Structure formats: structure tokens, C-alpha cells
PDB file of C-alpha atoms in Angstrom:
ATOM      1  CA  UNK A 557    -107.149 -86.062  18.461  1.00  0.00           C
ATOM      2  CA  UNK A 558    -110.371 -86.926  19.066  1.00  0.00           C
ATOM      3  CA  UNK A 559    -113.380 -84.356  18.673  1.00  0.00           C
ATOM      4  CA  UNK A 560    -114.047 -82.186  22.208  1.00  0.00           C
ATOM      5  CA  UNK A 561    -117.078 -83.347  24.363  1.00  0.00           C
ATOM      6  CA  UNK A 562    -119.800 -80.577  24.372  1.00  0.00           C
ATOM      7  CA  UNK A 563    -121.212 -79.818  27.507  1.00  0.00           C
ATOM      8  CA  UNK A 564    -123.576 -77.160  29.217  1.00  0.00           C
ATOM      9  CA  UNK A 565    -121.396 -74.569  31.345  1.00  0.00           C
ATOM     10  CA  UNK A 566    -123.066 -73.533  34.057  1.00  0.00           C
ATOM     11  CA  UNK A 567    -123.191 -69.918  33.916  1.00  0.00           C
ATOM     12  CA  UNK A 568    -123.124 -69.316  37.963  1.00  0.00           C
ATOM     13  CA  UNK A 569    -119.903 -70.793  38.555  1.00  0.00           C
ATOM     14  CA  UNK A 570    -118.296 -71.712  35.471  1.00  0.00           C
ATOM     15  CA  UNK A 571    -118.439 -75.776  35.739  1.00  0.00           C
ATOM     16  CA  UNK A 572    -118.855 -78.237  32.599  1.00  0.00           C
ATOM     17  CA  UNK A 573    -121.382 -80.746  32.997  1.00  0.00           C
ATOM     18  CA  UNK A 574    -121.709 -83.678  30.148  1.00  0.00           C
ATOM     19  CA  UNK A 575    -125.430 -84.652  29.130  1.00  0.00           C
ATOM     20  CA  UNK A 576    -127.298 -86.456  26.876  1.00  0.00           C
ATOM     21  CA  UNK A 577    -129.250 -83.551  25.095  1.00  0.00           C
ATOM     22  CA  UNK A 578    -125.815 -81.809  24.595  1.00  0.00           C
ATOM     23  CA  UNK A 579    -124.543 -82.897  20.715  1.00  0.00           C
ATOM     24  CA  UNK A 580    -121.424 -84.216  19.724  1.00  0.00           C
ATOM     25  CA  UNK A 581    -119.221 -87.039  21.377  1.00  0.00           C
ATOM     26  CA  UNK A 582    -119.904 -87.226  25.121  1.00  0.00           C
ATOM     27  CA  UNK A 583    -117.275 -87.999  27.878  1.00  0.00           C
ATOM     28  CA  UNK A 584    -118.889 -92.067  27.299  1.00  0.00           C
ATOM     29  CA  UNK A 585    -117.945 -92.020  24.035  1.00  0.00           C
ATOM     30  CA  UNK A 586    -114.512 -91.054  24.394  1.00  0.00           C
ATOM     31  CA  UNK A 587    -114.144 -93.048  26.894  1.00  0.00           C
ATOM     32  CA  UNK A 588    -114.763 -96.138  25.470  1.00  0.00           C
ATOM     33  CA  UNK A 589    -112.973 -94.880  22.264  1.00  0.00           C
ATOM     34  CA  UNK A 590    -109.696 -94.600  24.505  1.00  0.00           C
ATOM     35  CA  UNK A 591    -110.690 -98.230  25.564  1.00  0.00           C
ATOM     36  CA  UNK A 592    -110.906 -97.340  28.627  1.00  0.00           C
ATOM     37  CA  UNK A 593    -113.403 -98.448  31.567  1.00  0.00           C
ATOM     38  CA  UNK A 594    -114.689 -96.159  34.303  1.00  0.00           C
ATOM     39  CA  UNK A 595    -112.409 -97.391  37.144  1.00  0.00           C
ATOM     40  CA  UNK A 596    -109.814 -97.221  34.938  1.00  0.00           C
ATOM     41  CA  UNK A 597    -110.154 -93.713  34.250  1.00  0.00           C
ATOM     42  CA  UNK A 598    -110.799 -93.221  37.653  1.00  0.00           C
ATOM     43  CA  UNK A 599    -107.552 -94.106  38.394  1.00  0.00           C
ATOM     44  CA  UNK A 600    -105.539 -91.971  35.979  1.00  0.00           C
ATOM     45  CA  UNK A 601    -107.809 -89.280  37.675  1.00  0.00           C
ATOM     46  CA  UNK A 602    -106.879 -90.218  41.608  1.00  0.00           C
ATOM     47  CA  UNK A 603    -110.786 -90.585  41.863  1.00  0.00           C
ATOM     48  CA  UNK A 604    -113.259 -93.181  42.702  1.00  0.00           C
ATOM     49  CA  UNK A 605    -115.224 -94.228  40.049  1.00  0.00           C
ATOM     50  CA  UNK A 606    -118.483 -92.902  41.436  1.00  0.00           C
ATOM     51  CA  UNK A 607    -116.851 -89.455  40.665  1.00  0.00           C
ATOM     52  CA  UNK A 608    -116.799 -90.434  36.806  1.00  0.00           C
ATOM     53  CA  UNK A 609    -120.050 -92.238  36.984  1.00  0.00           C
ATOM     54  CA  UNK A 610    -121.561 -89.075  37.942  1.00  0.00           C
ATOM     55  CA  UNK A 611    -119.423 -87.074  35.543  1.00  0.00           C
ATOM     56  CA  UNK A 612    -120.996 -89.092  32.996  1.00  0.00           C
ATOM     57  CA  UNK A 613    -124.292 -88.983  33.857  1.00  0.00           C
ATOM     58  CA  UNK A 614    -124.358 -85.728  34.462  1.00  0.00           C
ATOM     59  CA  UNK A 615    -124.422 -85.305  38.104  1.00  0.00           C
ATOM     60  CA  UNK A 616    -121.150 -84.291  38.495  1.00  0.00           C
ATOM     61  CA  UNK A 617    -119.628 -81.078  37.042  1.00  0.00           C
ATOM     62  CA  UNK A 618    -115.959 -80.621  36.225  1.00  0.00           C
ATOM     63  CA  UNK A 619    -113.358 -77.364  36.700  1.00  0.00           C
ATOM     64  CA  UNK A 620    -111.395 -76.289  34.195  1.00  0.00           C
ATOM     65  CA  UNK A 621    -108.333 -78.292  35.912  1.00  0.00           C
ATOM     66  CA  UNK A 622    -110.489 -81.621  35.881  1.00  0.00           C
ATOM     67  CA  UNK A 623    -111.806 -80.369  31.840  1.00  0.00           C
ATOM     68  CA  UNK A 624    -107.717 -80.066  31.238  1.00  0.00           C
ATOM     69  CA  UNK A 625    -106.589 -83.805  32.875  1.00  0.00           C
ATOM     70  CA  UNK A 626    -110.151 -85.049  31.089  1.00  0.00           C
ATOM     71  CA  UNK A 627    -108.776 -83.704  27.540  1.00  0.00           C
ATOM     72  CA  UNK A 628    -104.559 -85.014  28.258  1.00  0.00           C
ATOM     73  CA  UNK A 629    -106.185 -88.720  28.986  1.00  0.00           C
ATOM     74  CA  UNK A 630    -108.742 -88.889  26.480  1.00  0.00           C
ATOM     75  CA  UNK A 631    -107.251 -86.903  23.643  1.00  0.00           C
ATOM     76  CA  UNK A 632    -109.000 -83.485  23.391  1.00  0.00           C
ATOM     77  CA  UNK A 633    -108.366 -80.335  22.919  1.00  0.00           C
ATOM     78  CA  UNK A 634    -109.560 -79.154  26.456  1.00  0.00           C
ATOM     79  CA  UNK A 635    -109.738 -75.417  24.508  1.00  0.00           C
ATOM     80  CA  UNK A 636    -112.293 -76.507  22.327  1.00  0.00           C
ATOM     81  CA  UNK A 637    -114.770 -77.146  24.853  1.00  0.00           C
ATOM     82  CA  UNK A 638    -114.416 -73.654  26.045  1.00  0.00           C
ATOM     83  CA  UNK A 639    -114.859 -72.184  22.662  1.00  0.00           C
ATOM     84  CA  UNK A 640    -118.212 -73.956  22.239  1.00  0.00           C
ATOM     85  CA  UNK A 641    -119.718 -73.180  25.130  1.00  0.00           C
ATOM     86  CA  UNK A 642    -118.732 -69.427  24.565  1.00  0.00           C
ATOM     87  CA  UNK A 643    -120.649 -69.567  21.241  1.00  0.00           C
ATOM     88  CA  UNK A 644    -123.786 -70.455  23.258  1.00  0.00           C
TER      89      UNK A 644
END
């Protein structure tokens, strides 16, 4: 399984957001380690692939539901996330 994303949680309402000055693998690198492109991701999802471009840039922020189909396509442990950004 492939190490979790980090990501900032935005305290006011709970959502993940992926960005570059966060450390570990990003929702890129997985990505591209699950050889996958953004419209195809964006179709496992049922989303366009603006929704992941902005996911991955860091315009976008995710719900725990959208954290838990992110982790079951790109193999990781959804959990984990959750666990770092409650040691913050």
C-alpha cells in the first residue's frame, strides 16, 4: 500500500486539501504511481477532471467520503491521513 498523502485539514469544516508545502507523497504522486492520468481518475471518481485538477492543485478540498474512494483507487490507507493531521 502506498504511503498516505498529507494534507492540511481545514479546521472550520473538516476538508483535506493536498499542497505543495505539505510533506510526503501528494495526491500527483500517487497518481502517477497508480499509472493513472487525471481523466482517468476522474472517471473512477464520476467527476470531471477539472474536479481532480483542482484537487491537485489545491483548489479543491475533499470529504472524508471523497478521502475514502481517493485511498480504495490509489492504494492508501484513507485512516492514515486522519491520524496525521490530528498530530498537527
Amino acid at each position: 500500500m502506498s504511503p498516505a498523502p498529507s494534507g492540511r485539514l481545514d479546521a472550520k469544516n473538516g476538508h483535506v486539501t493536498d499542497s505543495e508545502e505539505t510533506r510526503g507523497h501528494s495526491f500527483v504522486e500517487l497518481r502517477k504511481d497508480a499509472g493513472l492520468r487525471q481523466v482517468d481518475l476522474a472517471e473512477k471518481l464520476g467527476v470531471y477532471q477539472s474536479w481532480v485538477t483542482h484537487l491537485e492543485s489545491g483548489q479543491r478540498r475533499i470529504d472524508v467520503v471523497e478521502l475514502i474512494e481517493l485511498g480504495r483507487i490509489l492504494g492508501f490507507d484513507p485512516a492514515e491521513v486522519v491520524r496525521r493531521l490530528d498530530r498537527r
